[in-house]
Structures are given as structure tokens and as C-alpha cells.
XYZ file of C-alpha atoms in Angstrom:
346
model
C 0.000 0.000 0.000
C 1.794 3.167 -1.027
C 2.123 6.215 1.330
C -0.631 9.078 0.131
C 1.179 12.003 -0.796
C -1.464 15.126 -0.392
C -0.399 18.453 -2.215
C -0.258 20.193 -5.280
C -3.216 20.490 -7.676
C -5.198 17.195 -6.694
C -4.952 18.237 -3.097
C -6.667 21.798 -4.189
C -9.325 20.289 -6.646
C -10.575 17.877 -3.467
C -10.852 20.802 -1.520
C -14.595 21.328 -0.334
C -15.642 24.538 -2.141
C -12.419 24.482 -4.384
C -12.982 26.183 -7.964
C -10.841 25.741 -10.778
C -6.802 25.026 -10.481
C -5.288 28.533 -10.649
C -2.050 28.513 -12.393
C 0.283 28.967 -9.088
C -1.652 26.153 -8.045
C -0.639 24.151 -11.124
C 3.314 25.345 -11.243
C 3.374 24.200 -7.458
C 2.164 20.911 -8.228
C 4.577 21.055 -11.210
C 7.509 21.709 -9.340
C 6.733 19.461 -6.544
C 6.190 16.509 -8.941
C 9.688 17.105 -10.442
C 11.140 17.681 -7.056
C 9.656 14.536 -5.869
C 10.844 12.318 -9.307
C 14.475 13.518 -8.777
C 14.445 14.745 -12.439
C 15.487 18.724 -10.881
C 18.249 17.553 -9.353
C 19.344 15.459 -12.108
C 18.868 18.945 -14.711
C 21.183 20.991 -12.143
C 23.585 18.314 -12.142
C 23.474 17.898 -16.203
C 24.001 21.557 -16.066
C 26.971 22.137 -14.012
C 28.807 19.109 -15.878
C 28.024 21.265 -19.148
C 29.563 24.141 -17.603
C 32.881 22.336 -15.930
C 33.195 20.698 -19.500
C 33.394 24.002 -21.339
C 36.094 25.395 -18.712
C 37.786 22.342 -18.688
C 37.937 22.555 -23.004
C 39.029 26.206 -22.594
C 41.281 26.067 -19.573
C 42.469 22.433 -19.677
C 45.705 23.272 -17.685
C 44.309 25.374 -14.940
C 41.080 23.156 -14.765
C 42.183 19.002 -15.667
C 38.373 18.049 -15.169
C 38.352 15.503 -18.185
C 41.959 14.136 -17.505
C 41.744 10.320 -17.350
C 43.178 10.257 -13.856
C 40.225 12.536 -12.723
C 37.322 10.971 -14.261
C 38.921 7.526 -13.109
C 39.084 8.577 -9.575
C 35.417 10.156 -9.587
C 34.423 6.495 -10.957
C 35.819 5.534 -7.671
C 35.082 7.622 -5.522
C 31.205 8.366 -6.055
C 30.225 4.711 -4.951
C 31.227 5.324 -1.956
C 29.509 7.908 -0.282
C 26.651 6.963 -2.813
C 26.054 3.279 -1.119
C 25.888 4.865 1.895
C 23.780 7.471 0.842
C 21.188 5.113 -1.034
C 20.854 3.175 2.593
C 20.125 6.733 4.270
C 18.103 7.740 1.987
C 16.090 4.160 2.426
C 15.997 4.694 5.925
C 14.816 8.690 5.658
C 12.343 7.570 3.286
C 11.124 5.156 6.159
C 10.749 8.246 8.501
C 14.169 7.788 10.420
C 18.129 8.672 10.309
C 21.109 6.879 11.022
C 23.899 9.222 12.546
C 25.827 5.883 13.428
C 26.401 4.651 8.799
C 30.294 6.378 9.946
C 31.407 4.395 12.977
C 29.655 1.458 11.117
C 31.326 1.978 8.398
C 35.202 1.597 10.211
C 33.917 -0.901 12.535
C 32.353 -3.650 10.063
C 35.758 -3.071 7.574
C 38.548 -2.978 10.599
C 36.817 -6.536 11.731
C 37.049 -7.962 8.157
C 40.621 -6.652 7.911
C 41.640 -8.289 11.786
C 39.478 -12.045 10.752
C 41.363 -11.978 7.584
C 44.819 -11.418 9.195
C 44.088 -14.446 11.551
C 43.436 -16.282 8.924
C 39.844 -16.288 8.339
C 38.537 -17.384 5.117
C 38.362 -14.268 3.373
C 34.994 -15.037 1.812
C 34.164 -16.173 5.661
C 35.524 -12.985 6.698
C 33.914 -10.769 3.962
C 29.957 -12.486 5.293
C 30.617 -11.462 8.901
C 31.665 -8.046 8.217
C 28.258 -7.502 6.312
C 26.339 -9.094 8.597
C 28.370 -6.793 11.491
C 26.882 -4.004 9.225
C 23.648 -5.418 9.058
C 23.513 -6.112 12.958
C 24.588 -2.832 13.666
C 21.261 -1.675 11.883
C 18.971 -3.812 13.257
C 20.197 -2.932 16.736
C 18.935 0.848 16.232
C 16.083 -0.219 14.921
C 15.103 -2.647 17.875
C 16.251 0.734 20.455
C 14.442 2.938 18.337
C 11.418 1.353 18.117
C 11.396 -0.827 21.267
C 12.043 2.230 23.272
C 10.090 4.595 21.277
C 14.022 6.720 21.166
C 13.975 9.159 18.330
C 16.077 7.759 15.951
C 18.382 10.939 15.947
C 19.227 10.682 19.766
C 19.589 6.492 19.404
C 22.011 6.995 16.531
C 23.631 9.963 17.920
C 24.403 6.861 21.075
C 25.708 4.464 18.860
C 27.814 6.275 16.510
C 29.940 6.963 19.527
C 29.630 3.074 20.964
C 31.096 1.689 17.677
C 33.868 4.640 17.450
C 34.593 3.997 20.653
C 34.731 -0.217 20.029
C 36.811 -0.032 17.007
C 39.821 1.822 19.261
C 38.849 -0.789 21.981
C 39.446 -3.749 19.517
C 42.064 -2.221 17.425
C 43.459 0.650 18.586
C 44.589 4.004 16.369
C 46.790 2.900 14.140
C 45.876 1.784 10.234
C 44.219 -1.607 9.677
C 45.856 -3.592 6.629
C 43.391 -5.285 4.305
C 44.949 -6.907 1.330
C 42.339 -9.389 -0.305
C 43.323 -12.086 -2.661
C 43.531 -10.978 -6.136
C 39.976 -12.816 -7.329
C 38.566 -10.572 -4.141
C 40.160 -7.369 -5.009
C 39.446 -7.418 -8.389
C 35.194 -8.344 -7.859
C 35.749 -5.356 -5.081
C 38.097 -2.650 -6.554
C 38.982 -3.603 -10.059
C 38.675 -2.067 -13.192
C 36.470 -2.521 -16.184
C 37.577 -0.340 -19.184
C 36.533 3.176 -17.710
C 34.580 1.597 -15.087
C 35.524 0.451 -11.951
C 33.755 -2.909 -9.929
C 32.997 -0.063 -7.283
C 30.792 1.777 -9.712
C 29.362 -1.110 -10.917
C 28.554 -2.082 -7.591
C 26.333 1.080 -7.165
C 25.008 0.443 -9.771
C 23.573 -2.678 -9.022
C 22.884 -1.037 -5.434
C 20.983 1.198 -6.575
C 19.143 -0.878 -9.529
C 17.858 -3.292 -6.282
C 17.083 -0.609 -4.126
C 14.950 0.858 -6.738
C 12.941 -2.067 -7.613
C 12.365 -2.496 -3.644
C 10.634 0.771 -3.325
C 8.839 0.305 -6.872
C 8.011 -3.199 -7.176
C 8.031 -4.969 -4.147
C 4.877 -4.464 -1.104
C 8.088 -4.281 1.223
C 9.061 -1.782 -0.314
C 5.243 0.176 -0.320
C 4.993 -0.401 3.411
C 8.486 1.527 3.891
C 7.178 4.249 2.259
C 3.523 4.101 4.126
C 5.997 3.767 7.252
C 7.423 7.040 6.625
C 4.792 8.860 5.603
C 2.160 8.421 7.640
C 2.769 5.304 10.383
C -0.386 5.506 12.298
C -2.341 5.528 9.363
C -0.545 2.497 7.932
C -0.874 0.235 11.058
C -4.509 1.507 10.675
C -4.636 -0.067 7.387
C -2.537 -3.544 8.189
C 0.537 -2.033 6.982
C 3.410 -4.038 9.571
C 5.509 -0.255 9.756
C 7.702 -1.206 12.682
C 8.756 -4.157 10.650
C 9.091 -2.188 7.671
C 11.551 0.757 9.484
C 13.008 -2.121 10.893
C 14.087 -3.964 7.529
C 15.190 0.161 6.677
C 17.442 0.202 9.716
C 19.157 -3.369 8.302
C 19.550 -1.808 4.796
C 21.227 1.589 6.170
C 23.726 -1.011 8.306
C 24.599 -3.354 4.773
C 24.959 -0.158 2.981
C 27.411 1.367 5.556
C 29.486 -2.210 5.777
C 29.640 -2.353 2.013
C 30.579 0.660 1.730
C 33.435 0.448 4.334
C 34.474 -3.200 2.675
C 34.931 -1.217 -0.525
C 36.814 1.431 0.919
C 39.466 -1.178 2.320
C 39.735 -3.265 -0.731
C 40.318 0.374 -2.614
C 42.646 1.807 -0.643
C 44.844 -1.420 1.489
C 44.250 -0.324 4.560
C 41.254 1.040 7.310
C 41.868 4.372 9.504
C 39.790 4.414 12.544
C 39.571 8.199 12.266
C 37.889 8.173 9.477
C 33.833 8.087 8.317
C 33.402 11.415 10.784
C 31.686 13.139 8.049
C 30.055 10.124 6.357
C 26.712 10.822 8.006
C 26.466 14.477 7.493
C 27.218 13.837 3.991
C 25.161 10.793 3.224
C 22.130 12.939 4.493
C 23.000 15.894 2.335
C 22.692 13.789 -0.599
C 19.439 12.534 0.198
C 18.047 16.146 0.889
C 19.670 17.147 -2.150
C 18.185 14.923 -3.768
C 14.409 15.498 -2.834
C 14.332 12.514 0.237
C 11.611 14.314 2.617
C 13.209 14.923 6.163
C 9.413 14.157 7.469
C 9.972 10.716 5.063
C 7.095 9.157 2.747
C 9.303 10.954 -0.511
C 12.213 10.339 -2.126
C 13.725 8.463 -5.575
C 16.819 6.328 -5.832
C 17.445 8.282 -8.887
C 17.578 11.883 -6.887
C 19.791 9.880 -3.724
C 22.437 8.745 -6.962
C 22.322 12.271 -8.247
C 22.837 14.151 -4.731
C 25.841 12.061 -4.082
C 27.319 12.500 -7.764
C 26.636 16.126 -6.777
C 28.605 16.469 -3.454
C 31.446 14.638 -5.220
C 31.300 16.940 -8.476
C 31.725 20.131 -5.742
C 34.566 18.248 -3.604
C 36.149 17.253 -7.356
C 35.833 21.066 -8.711
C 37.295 22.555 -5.020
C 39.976 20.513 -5.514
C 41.046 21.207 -8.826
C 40.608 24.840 -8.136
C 42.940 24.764 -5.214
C 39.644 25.734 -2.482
C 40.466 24.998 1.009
C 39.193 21.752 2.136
C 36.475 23.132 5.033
C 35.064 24.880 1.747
C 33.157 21.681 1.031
C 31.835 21.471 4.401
C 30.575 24.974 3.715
C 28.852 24.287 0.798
C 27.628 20.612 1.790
C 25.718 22.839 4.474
C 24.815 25.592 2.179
C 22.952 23.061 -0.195
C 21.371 21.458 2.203
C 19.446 24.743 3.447
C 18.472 25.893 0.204
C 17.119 22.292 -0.773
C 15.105 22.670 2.484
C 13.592 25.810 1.718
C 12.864 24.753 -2.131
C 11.227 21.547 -0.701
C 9.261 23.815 1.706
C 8.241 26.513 -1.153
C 7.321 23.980 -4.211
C 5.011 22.413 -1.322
C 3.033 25.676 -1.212
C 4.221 26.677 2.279
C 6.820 29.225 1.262
């Protein structure tokens, strides 16, 4: 049972005593319905690329934007905060947040890297790290929900219980991870242009997409989050359906953080700090609700692409690093206000 979704011109034609659409009514509902397909974001994004390709054409040496080395490392790069983000955005969708996708993300790939050392099968090794990931979810779900915690404040608990176990079991220093080369390859190979990371969002995303289309699990997630009394009213299971959310946000953040490792050799356990603050940017970038009940997989894929393209562009241009922060935060303000506006609230 999909979640109702009342605005724009339908909402003002069921309107006791309403008269005939006026046309601010219909460019609201116009804007909202791109806003909610992800098809505005994707037209900014298509946009910008236009205009770094020109300046790259007339500036190559200032600007190397269509070097091979760069557009190989964006291939690489992307799929990582985009995983991540696509399980956010899952879980936002289902009316909750996950501030916790960082520490997961170090926690599930140190463990792979320390079972693999003491020789664990790798493929052995590889299965409990996801399911770590996947644990991890479930166990803010079952808080969350058992507990009635706002996800925010449950999250905002565990994030710094898995930081906090990762120096416990491992300490500061760099965790090795050097897969076999049939593993490293399926992980962090190449394929012409493309690497196995990219691929592997896409096929992320591809699944992720036919959840929230196709499947009734993936209806009740978005019934969940948009209106969860009215969907238990209806037989809609919605703490099961957050729940299976939760799981997907924890295998998103251990995939992500398995990639990572297999990309790089090695797992710092100061990193993911600004994982969650970016995953969520992409997802209200990319038209996810806060309030949940909205969002495509298409506008998540596009928000991350997005963040990336500005932290690409900074750094060819020589910007400061905190710049990105800056604009990460920037975006994410004026996507709230144009989600607020094209709702007729502005």
C-alpha cells in the first residue's frame, strides 16, 4: 500500500468549495512533482557538468576536469559515499536517520581486515563483516522502536559506541586489508573506464529501486514514513518495515566500508566522521523528505554524484578543504527551503 502524498493540484481540486486550479496552483504541483521524481536535481547536475566541460575545453591546464586520472578517480570515488547514501536515503524515506552509517562503516571493515589477518577465510571474513553491518542496523532499529528513542538521539548513542569499540578492539593505528587478487578485483577492479565499485552502485541502486517500486516491502516503507499511524490503521506491519530500513542503512554502511578497504589497502579508525552528514545531504539534495514518505533512488544517486562533483571542482581549483563542508551545508538549506516553497508553504 503506497504512502498518500497530499499536495499540489489534486490536493486543491478535493478541496470542499475548491474552484478551478489557478495557475500557481498548477506550477506548485509542477515543481513538486519534479522535485519529488528527482528529475530537478538530475537537470542541475546535467548543467553544471556542461559548464565544468566548457572550462575544462578552454582552460584544460588550470582546470584538468576531463583528464583520465580525474574521471577515473570520480568512478571511484562516487560509490562510496553513494552506497551509503542510497541506505540513508532508504531509511529517511522510512521516517528515520542513522547518525551511526560512519562508525559502522570503520567498525564492520577494521573486523574484516583483523578475521582476515588471523586467517579467516576471506569469503568467511567478507559475510561477517556484512552481517556486522547489518547487525549494527537492526540494533537501532530494535532501540528505536522498542524504546520509542527518536532515531536521531539512538544513533547519535551508537555512533559513539562503535567509534569507541573499534579503538577498543584495534586501537589508532591503520588496519591492513589486502584481499586475494579474485577478491580485489570483484571489489576494486577495473572494467575499461569503469571500476567494480561503480558497478557495484550500480547494481545497489538498480535493487534498491525495484524495492521501493516493485516490491509491497518496499510500499509499506514508504507508508511507514509517511504516515505510520495511518498504515498500522490499514494492516501495513511499519515497525517491521523501518526495521528492515534500519538493516539496509547497516549493509549499505558495511559495504561501503568493505569497498573502501579493498580500494585503498588499509582502514583508519579516524575516518567516516563526516560520512553521516554527507550521506544525508545527498538525500536532501536529492528530494528525500526529512518528514519521510518521498524520495527516488534516482535523486539519492544524483545528490551524491553532486557532493562529489563540488569536492572534485574545489579541488582542482585549489579551495580549502572546510570549503566543502561549507557548501555541503549551504545546499542542504536551500534544498530545504525549495522543498518547503514547491510544497506551497513558502
Amino acid at each position: 500500500m503506497l504512502a498518500t502524498i497530499d499536495t499540489g493540484a489534486a490536493a486543491v481540486a478535493a478541496a470542499p468549495g475548491a474552484g478551478a486550479i489557478s495557475p500557481r496552483d498548477r506550477t506548485v504541483d509542477r515543481a513538486y512533482r519534479l522535485r519529488q521524481s528527482g528529475a530537478d536535481i538530475l537537470l542541475i547536475f546535467v548543467v553544471l557538468q556542461l559548464g565544468s566541460v566548457i572550462y575544462a575545453l578552454l582552460e584544460p591546464d588550470r582546470f584538468p576536469y576531463l583528464t583520465d586520472a580525474n574521471i577515473s578517480l570520480a568512478l571511484q570515488a562516487i560509490p562510496l559515499l553513494g552506497i551509503v547514501a542510497l541506505g540513508v536515503g532508504v531509511l529517511m524515506i522510512a521516517g528515520e536517520f542513522d547518525l551511526s552509517v560512519g562508525a559502522n562503516f570503520i567498525f564492520s571493515s577494521v573486523m574484516v581486515g583483523q578475521l582476515t589477518e588471523r586467517g579467516t577465510p576471506e569469503v568467511v571474513a567478507v559475510l561477517i563483516g556484512l552481517g556486522i553491518g547489518v547487525g549494527i542496523g537492526l540494533l537501532n532499529g530494535y532501540l528505536t522502536l522498542q524504546f520509542r528513542i527518536p532515531s536521531f538521539v539512538t544513533t547519535l548513542g551508537t555512533m559513539g559506541i562503535w567509534s569507541a569499540a573499534t579503538l577498543l578492539f584495534h586501537g589508532t593505528a591503520s588496519q591492513a586489508y589486502v584481499p586475494s587478487d579474485t577478491l580485489s578485483n570483484l571489489l576494486a577492479g577495473e572494467l575499461g573506464i569503469f571500476s567494480a565499485q561503480f558497478l557495484w552502485l550500480l547494481a545497489f541502486a538498480i535493487a534498491l529501486w525495484g524495492f521501493l517500486q516493485r516490491h509491497r516491502l518496499g510500499n509499506h516503507v514508504l507508508a511507514a514514513g509517511g504516515n505510520a499511524l495511518a498504515a498500522i490503521s490499514t494492516g501495513v506491519p511499519a515497525k517491521r518495515a523501518k526495521l528492515l530500513a534500519f538493516a539496509i542503512a547497516g549493509f549499505a554502511a558495511s559495504l561501503s566500508g568493505l569497498l573502501a578497504a579493498a580500494r585503498v589497502g588499509n582502514i583508519s579508525p579516524a575516518g567516516g566522521t563526516d560520512l553521516p552528514l554527507q550521506a544525508i545531504a545527498a538525500c536532501v539534495i536529492g528530494g528525500v523528505a526529512l518528514a519521510g514518505g518521498r524520495g527516488t533512488v534516482l535523486g539519492i544517486f544524483v545528490g551524491a554524484s553532486l557532493i562529489y562533483w563540488i569536492q572534485d571542482v574545489l579541488l582542482l581549483l585549489a579551495a580549502p578543504a572546510y570549503y566543502l563542508t561549507a557548501f555541503v551545508g549551504g545546499l542542504i538549506i536551500a534544498a530545504g527551503i525549495l522543498y518547503e516553497r514547491v510544497r506551497g508553504r513558502g
